PDB file of N, CA and C in Angstrom:
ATOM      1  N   UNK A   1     -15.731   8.682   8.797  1.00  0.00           N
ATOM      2  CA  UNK A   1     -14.336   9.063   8.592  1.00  0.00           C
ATOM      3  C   UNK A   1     -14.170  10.500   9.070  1.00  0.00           C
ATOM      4  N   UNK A   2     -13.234  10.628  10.014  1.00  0.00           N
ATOM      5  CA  UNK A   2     -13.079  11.751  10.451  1.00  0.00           C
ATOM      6  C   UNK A   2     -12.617  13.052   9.774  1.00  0.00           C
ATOM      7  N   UNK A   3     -12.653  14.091   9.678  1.00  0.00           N
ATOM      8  CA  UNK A   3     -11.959  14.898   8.517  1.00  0.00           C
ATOM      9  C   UNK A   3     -10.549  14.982   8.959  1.00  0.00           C
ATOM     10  N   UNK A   4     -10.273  14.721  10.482  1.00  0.00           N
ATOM     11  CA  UNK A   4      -8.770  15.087  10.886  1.00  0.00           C
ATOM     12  C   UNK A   4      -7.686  13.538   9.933  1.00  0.00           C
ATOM     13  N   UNK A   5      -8.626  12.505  10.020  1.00  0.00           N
ATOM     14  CA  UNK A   5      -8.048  11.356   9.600  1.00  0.00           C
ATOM     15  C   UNK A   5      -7.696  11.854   8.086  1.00  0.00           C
ATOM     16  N   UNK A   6      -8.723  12.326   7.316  1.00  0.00           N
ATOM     17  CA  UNK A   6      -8.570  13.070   5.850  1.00  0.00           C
ATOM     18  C   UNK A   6      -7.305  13.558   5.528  1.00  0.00           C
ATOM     19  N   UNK A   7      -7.147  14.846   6.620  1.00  0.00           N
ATOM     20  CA  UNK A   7      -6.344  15.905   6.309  1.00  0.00           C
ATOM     21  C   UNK A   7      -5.106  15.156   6.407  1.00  0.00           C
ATOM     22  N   UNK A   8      -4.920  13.869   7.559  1.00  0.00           N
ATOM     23  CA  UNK A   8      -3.634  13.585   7.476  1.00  0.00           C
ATOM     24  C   UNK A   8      -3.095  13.043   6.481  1.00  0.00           C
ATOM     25  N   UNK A   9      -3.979  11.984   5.647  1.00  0.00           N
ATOM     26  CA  UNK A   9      -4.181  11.057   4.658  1.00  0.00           C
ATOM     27  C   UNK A   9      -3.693  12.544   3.596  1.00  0.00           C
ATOM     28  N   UNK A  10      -4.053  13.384   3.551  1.00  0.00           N
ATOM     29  CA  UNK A  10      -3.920  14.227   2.241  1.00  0.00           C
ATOM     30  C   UNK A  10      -2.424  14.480   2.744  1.00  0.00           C
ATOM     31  N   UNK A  11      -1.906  15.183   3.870  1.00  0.00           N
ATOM     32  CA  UNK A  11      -0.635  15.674   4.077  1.00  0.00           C
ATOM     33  C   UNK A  11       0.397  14.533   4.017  1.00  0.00           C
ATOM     34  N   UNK A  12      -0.102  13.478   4.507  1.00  0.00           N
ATOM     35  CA  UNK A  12       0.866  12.212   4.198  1.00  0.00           C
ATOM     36  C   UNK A  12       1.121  12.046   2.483  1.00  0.00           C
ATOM     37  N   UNK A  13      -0.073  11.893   1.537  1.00  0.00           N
ATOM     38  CA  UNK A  13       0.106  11.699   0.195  1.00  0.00           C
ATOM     39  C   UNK A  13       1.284  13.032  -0.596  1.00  0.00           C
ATOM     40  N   UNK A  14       0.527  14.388   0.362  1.00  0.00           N
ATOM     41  CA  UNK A  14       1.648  15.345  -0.338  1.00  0.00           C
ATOM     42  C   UNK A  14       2.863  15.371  -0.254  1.00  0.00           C
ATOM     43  N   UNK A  15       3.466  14.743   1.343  1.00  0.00           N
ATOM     44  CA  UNK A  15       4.862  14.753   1.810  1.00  0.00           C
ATOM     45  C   UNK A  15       5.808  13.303   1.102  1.00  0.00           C
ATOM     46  N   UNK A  16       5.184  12.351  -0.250  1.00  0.00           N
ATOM     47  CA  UNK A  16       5.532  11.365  -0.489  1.00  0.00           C
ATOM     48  C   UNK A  16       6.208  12.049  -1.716  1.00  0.00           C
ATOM     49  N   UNK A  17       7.908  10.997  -1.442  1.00  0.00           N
ATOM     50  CA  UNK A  17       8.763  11.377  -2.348  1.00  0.00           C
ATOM     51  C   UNK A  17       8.866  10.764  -3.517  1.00  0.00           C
ATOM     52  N   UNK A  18       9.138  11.353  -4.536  1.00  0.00           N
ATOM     53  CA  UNK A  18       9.189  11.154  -5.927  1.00  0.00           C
ATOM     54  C   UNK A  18      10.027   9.915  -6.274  1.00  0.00           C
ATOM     55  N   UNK A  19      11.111   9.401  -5.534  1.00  0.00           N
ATOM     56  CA  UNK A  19      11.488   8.656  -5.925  1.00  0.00           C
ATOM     57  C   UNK A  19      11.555   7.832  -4.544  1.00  0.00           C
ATOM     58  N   UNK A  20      10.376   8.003  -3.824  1.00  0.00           N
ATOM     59  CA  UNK A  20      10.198   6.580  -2.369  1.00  0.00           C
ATOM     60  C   UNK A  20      10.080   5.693  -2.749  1.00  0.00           C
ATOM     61  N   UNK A  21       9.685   4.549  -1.768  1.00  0.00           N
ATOM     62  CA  UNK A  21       8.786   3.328  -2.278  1.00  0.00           C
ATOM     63  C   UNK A  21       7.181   3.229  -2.264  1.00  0.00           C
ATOM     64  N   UNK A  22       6.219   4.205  -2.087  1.00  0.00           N
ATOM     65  CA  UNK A  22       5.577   4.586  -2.409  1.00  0.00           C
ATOM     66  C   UNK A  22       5.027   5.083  -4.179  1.00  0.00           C
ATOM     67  N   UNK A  23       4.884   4.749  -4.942  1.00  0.00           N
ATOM     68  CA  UNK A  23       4.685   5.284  -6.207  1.00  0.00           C
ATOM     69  C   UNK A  23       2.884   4.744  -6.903  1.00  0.00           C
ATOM     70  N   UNK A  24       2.343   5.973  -6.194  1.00  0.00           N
ATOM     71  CA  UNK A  24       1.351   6.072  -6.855  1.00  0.00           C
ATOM     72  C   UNK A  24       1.348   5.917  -8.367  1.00  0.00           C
ATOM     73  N   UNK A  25       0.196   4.986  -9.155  1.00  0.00           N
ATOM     74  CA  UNK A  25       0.239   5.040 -10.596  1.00  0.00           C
ATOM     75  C   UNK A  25      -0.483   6.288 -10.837  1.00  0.00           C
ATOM     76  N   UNK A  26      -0.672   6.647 -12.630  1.00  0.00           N
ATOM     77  CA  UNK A  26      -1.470   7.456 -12.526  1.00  0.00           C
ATOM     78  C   UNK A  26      -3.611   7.535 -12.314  1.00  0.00           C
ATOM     79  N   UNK A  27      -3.312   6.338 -12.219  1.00  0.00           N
ATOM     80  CA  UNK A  27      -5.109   6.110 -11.709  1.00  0.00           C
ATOM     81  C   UNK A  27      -5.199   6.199 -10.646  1.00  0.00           C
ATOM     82  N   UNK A  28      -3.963   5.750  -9.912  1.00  0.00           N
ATOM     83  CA  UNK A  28      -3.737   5.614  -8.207  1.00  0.00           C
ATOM     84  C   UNK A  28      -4.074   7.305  -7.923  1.00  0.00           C
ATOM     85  N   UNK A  29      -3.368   8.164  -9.056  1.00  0.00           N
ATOM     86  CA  UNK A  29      -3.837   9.744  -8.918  1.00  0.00           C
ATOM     87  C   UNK A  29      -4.239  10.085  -8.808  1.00  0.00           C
ATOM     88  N   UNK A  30      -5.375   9.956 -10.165  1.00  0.00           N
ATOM     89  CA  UNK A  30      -7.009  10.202 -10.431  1.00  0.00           C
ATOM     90  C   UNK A  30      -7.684   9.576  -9.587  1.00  0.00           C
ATOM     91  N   UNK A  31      -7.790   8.504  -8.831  1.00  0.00           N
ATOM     92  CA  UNK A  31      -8.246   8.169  -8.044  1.00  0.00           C
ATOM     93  C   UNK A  31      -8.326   9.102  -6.775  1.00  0.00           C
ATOM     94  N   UNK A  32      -7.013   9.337  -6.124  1.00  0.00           N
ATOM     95  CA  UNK A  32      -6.775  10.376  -5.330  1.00  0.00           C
ATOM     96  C   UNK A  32      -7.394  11.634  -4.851  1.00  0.00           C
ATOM     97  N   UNK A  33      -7.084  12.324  -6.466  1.00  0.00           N
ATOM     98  CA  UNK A  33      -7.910  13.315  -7.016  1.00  0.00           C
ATOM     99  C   UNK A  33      -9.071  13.973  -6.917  1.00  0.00           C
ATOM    100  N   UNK A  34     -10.127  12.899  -7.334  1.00  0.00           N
ATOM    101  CA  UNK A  34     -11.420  12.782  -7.655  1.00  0.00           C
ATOM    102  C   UNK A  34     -11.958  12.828  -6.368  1.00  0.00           C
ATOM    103  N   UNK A  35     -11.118  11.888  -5.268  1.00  0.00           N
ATOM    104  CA  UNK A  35     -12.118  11.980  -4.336  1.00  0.00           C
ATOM    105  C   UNK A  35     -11.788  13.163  -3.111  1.00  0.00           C
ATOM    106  N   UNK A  36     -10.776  13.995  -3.282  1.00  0.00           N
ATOM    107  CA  UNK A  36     -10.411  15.079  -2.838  1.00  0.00           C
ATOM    108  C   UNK A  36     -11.361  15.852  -2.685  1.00  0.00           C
ATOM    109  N   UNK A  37     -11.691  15.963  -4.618  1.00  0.00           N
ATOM    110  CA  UNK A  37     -12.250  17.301  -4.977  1.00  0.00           C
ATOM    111  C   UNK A  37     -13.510  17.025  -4.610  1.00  0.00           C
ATOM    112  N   UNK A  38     -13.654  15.790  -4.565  1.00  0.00           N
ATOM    113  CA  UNK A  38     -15.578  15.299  -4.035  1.00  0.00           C
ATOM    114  C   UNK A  38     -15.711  15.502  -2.519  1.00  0.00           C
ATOM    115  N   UNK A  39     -14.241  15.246  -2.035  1.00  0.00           N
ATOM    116  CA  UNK A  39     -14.766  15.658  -0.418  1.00  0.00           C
ATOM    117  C   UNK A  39     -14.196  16.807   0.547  1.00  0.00           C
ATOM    118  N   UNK A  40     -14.157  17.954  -0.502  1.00  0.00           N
ATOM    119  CA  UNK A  40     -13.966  19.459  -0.099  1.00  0.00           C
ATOM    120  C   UNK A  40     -14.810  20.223  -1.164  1.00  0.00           C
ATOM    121  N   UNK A  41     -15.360  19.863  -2.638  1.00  0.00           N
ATOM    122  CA  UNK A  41     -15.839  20.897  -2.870  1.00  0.00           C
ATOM    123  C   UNK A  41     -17.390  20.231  -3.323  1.00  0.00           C
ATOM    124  N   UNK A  42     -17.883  18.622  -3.429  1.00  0.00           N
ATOM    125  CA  UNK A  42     -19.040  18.365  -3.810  1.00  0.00           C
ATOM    126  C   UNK A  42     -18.905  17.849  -5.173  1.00  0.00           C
ATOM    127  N   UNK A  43     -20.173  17.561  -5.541  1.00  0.00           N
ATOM    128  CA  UNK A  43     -20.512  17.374  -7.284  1.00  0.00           C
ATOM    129  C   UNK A  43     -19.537  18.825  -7.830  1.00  0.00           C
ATOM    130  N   UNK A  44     -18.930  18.214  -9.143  1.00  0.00           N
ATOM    131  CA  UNK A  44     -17.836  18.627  -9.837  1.00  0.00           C
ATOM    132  C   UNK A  44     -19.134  20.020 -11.081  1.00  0.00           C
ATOM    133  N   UNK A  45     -19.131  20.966 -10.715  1.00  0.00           N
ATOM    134  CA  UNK A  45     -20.127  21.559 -11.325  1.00  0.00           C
ATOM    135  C   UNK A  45     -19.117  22.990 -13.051  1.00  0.00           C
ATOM    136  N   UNK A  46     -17.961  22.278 -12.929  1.00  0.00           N
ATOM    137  CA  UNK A  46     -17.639  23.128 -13.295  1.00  0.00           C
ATOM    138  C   UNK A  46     -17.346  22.952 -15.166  1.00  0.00           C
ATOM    139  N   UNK A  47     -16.931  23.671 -16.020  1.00  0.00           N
ATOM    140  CA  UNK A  47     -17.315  23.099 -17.280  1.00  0.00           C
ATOM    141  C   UNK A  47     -15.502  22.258 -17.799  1.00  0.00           C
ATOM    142  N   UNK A  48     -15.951  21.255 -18.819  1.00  0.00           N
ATOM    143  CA  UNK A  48     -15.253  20.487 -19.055  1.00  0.00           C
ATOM    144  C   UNK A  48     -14.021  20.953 -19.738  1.00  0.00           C
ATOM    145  N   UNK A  49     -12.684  20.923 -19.547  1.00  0.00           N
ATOM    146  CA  UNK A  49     -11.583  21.732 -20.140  1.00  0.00           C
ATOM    147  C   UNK A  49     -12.195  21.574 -22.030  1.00  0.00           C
ATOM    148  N   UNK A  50     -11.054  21.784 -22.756  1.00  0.00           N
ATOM    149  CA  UNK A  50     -11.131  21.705 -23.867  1.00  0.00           C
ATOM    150  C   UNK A  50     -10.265  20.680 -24.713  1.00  0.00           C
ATOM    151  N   UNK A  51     -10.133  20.230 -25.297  1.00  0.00           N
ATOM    152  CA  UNK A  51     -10.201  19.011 -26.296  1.00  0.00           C
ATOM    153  C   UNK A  51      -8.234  18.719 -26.430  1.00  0.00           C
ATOM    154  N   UNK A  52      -8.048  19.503 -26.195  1.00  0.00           N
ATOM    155  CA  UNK A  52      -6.622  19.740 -26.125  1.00  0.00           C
ATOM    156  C   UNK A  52      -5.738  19.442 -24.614  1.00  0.00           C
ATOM    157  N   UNK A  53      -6.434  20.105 -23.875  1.00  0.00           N
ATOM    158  CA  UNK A  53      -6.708  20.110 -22.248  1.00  0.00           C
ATOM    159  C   UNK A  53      -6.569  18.561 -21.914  1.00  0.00           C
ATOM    160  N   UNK A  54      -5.488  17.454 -22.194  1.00  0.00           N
ATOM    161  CA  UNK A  54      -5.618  15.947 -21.986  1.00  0.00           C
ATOM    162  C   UNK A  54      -5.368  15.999 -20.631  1.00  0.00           C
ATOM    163  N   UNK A  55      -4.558  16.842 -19.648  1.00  0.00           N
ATOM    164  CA  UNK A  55      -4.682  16.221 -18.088  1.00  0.00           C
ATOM    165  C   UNK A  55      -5.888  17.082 -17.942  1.00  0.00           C
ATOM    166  N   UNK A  56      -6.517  18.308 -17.700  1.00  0.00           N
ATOM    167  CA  UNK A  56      -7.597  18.518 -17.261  1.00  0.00           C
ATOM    168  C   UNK A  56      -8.804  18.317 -17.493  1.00  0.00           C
ATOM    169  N   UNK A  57      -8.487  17.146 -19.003  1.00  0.00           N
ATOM    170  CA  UNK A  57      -9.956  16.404 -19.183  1.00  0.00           C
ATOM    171  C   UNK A  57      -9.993  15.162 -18.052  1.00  0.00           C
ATOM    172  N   UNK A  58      -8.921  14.356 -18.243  1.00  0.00           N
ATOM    173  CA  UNK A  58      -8.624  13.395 -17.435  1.00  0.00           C
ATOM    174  C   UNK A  58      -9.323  13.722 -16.035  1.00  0.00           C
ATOM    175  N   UNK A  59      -8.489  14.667 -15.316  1.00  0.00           N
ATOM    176  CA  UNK A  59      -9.083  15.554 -14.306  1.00  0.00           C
ATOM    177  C   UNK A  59     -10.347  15.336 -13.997  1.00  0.00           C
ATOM    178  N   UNK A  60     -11.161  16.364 -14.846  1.00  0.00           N
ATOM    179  CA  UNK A  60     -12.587  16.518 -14.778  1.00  0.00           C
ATOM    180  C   UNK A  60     -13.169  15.313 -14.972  1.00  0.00           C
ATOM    181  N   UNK A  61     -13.369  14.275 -15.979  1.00  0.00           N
ATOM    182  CA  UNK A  61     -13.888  13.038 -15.834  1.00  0.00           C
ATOM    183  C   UNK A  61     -13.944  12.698 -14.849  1.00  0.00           C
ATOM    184  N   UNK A  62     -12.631  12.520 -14.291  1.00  0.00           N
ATOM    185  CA  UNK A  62     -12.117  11.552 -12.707  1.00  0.00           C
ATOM    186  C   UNK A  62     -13.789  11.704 -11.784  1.00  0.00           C
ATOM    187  N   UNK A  63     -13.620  13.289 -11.444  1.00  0.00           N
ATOM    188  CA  UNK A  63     -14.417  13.910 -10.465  1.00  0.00           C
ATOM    189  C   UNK A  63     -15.870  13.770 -10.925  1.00  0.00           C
ATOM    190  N   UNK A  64     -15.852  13.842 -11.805  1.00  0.00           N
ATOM    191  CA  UNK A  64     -17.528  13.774 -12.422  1.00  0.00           C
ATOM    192  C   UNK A  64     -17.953  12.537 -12.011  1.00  0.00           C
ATOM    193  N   UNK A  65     -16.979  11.452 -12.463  1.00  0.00           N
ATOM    194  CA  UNK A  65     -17.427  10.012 -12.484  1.00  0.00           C
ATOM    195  C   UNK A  65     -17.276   9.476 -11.041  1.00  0.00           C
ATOM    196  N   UNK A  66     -17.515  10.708 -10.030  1.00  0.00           N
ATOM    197  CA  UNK A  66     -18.283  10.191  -8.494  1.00  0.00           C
ATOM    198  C   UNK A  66     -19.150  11.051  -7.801  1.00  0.00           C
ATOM    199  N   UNK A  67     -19.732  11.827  -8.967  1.00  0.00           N
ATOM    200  CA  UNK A  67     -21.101  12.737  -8.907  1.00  0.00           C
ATOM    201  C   UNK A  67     -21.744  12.258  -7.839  1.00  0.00           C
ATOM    202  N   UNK A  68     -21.963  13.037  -6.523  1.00  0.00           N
ATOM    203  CA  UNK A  68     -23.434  11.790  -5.976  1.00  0.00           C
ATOM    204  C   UNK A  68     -22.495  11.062  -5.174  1.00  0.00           C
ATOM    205  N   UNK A  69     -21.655  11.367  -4.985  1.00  0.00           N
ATOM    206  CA  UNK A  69     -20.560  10.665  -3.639  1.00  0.00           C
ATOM    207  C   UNK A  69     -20.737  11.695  -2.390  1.00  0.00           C
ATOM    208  N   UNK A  70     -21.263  11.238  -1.312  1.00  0.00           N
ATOM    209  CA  UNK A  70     -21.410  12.180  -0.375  1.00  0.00           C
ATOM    210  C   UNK A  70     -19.531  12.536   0.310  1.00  0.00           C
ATOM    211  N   UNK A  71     -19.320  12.999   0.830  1.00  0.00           N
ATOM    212  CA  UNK A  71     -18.267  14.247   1.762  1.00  0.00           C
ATOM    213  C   UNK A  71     -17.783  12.939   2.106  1.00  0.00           C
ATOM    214  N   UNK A  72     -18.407  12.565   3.185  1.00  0.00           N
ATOM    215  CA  UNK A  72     -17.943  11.370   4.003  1.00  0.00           C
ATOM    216  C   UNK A  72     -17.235   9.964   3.076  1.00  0.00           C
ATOM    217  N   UNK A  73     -18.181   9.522   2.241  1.00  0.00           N
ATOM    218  CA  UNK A  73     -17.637   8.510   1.890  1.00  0.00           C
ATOM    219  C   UNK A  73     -16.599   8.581   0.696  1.00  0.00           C
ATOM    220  N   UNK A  74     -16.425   9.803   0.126  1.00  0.00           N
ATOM    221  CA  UNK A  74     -15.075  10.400  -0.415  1.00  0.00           C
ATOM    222  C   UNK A  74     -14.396  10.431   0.072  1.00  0.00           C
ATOM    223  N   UNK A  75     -14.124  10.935   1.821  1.00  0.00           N
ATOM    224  CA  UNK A  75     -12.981  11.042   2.753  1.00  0.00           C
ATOM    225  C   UNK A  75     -12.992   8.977   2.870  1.00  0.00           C
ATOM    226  N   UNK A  76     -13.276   8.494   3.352  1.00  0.00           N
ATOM    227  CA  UNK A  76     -13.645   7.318   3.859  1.00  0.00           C
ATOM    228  C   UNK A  76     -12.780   6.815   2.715  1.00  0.00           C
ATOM    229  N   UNK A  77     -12.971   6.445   1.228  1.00  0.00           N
ATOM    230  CA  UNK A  77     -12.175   5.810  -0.193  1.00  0.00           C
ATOM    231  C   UNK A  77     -10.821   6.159  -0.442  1.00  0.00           C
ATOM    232  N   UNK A  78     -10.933   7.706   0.148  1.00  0.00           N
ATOM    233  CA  UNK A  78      -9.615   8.155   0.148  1.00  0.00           C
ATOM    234  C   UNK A  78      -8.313   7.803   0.600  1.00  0.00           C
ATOM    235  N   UNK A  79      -9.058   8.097   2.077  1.00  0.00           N
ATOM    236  CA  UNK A  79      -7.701   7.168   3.377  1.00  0.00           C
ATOM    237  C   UNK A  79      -8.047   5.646   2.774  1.00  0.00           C
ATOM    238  N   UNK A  80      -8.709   4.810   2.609  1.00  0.00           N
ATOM    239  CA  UNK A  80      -8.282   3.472   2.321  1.00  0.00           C
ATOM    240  C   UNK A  80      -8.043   2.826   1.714  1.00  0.00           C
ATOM    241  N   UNK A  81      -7.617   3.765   0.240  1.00  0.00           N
ATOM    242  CA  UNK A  81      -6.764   3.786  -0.880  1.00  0.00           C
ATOM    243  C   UNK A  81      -5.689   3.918  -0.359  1.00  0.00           C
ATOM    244  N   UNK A  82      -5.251   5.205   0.140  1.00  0.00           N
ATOM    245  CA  UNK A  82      -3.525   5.270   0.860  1.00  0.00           C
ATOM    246  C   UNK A  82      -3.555   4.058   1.906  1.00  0.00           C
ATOM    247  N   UNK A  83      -4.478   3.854   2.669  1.00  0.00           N
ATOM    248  CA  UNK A  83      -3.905   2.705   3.705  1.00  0.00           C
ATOM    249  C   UNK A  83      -3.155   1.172   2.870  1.00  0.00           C
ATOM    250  N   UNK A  84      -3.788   1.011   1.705  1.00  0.00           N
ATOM    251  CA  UNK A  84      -3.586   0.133   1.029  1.00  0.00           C
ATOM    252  C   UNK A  84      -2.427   0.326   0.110  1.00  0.00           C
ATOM    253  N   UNK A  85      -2.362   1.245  -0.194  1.00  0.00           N
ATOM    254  CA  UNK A  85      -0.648   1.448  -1.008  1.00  0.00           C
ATOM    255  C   UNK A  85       0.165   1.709   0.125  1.00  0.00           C
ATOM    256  N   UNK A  86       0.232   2.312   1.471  1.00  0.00           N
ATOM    257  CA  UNK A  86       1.236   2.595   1.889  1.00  0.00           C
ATOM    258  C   UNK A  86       1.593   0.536   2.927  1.00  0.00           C
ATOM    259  N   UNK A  87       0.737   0.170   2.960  1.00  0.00           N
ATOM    260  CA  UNK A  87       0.895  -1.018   3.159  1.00  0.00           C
ATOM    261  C   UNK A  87       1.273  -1.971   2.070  1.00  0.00           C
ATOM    262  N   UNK A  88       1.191  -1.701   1.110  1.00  0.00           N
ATOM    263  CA  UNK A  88       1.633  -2.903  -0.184  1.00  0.00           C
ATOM    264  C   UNK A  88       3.301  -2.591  -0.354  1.00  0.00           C
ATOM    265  N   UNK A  89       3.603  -1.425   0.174  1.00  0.00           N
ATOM    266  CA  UNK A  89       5.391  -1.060  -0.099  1.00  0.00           C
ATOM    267  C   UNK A  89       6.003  -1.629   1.214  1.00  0.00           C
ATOM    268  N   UNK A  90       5.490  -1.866   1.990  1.00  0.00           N
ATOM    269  CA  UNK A  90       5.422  -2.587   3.615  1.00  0.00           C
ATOM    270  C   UNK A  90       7.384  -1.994   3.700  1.00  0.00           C
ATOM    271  N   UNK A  91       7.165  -0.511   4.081  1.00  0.00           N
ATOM    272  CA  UNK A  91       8.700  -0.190   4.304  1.00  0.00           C
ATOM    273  C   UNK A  91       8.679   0.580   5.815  1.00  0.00           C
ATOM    274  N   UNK A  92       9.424   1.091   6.662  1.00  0.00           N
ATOM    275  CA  UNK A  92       9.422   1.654   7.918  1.00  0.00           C
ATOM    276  C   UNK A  92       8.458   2.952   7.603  1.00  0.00           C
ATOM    277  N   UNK A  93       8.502   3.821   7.069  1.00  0.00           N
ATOM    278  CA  UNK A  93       8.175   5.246   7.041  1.00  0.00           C
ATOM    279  C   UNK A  93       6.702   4.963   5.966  1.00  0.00           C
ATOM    280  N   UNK A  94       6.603   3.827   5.118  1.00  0.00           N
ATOM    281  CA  UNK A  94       4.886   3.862   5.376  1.00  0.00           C
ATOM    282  C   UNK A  94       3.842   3.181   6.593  1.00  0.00           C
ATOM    283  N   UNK A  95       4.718   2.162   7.072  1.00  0.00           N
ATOM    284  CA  UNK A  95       4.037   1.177   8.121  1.00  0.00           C
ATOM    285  C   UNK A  95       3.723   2.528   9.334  1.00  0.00           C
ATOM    286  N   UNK A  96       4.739   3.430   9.358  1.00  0.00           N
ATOM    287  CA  UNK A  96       4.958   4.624  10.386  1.00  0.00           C
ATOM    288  C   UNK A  96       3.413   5.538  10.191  1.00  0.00           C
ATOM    289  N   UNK A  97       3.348   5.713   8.980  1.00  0.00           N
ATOM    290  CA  UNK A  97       1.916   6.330   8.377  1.00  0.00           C
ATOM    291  C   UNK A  97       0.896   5.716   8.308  1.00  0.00           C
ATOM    292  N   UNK A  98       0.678   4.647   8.543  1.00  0.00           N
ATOM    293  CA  UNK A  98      -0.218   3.862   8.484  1.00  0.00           C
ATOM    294  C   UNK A  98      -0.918   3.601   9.570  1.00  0.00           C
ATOM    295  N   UNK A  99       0.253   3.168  10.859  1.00  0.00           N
ATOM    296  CA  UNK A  99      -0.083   3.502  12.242  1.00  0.00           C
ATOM    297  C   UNK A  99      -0.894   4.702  12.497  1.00  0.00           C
ATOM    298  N   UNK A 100      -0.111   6.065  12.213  1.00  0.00           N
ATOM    299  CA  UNK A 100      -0.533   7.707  12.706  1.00  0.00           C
ATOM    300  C   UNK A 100      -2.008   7.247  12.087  1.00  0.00           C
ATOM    301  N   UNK A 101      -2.368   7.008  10.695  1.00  0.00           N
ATOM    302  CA  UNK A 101      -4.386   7.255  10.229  1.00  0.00           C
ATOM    303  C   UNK A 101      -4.530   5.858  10.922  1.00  0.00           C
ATOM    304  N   UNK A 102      -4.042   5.069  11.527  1.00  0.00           N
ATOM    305  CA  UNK A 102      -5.630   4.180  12.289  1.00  0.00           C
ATOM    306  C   UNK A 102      -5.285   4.809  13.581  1.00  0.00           C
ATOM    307  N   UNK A 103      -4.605   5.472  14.202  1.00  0.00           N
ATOM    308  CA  UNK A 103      -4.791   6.146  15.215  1.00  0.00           C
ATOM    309  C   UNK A 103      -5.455   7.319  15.375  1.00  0.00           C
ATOM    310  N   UNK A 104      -5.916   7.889  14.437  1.00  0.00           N
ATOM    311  CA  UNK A 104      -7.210   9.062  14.149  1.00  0.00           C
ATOM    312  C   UNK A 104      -8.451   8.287  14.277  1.00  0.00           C
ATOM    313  N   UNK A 105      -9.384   8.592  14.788  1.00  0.00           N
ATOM    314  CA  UNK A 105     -10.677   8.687  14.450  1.00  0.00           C
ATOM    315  C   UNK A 105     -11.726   9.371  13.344  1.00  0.00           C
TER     316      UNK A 105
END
């Protein structure tokens, strides 16, 4: 998986509107998330929020619980999570995005 294919996959997920046909759940998030942070910063080394902290426990779990996921195949889960939601809303402006990442390498 290319990182240029990544970056688009990330700029496509950021430029999605709040009320499109696109609507990530919130696992669809954490999902998202997790494998972001696994494929720009590595194993999640950092300490666990605090007990109160319910999205940045959420958070941190997410990422932990793909410890041991190399770069690549974080980018790789990533885009084909979005390829798969922006295809299940099957509307002009995701089919449009969908085209642009299989046209990356």
């Amino acid at each position: 998986m290319s990182e240029a294919k990544f970056e688009k996959a990330v700029e496509i997920i950021g430029a999605l509107p709040k009320d499109g046909p696109v609507k990530p759940t919130q696992d669809d998030q954490l999902f998202f998330y997790k494998y972001f942070k696994q494929a720009k910063f590595g194993d999640n080394t950092t300490t666990r929020p605090g007990m109160l902290d319910f999205t940045g426990k959420a958070k941190w779990d997410a990422w932990t619980s793909v410890k041991g996921t190399s770069a690549e195949e974080a980018r790789k889960k990533y885009v084909e999570k979005l390829i798969e939601l922006l295809k299940a809303s099957d509307d002009e402006e995701s089919k449009k995005a969908v085209a642009e990442l299989e046209a990356l390498e």
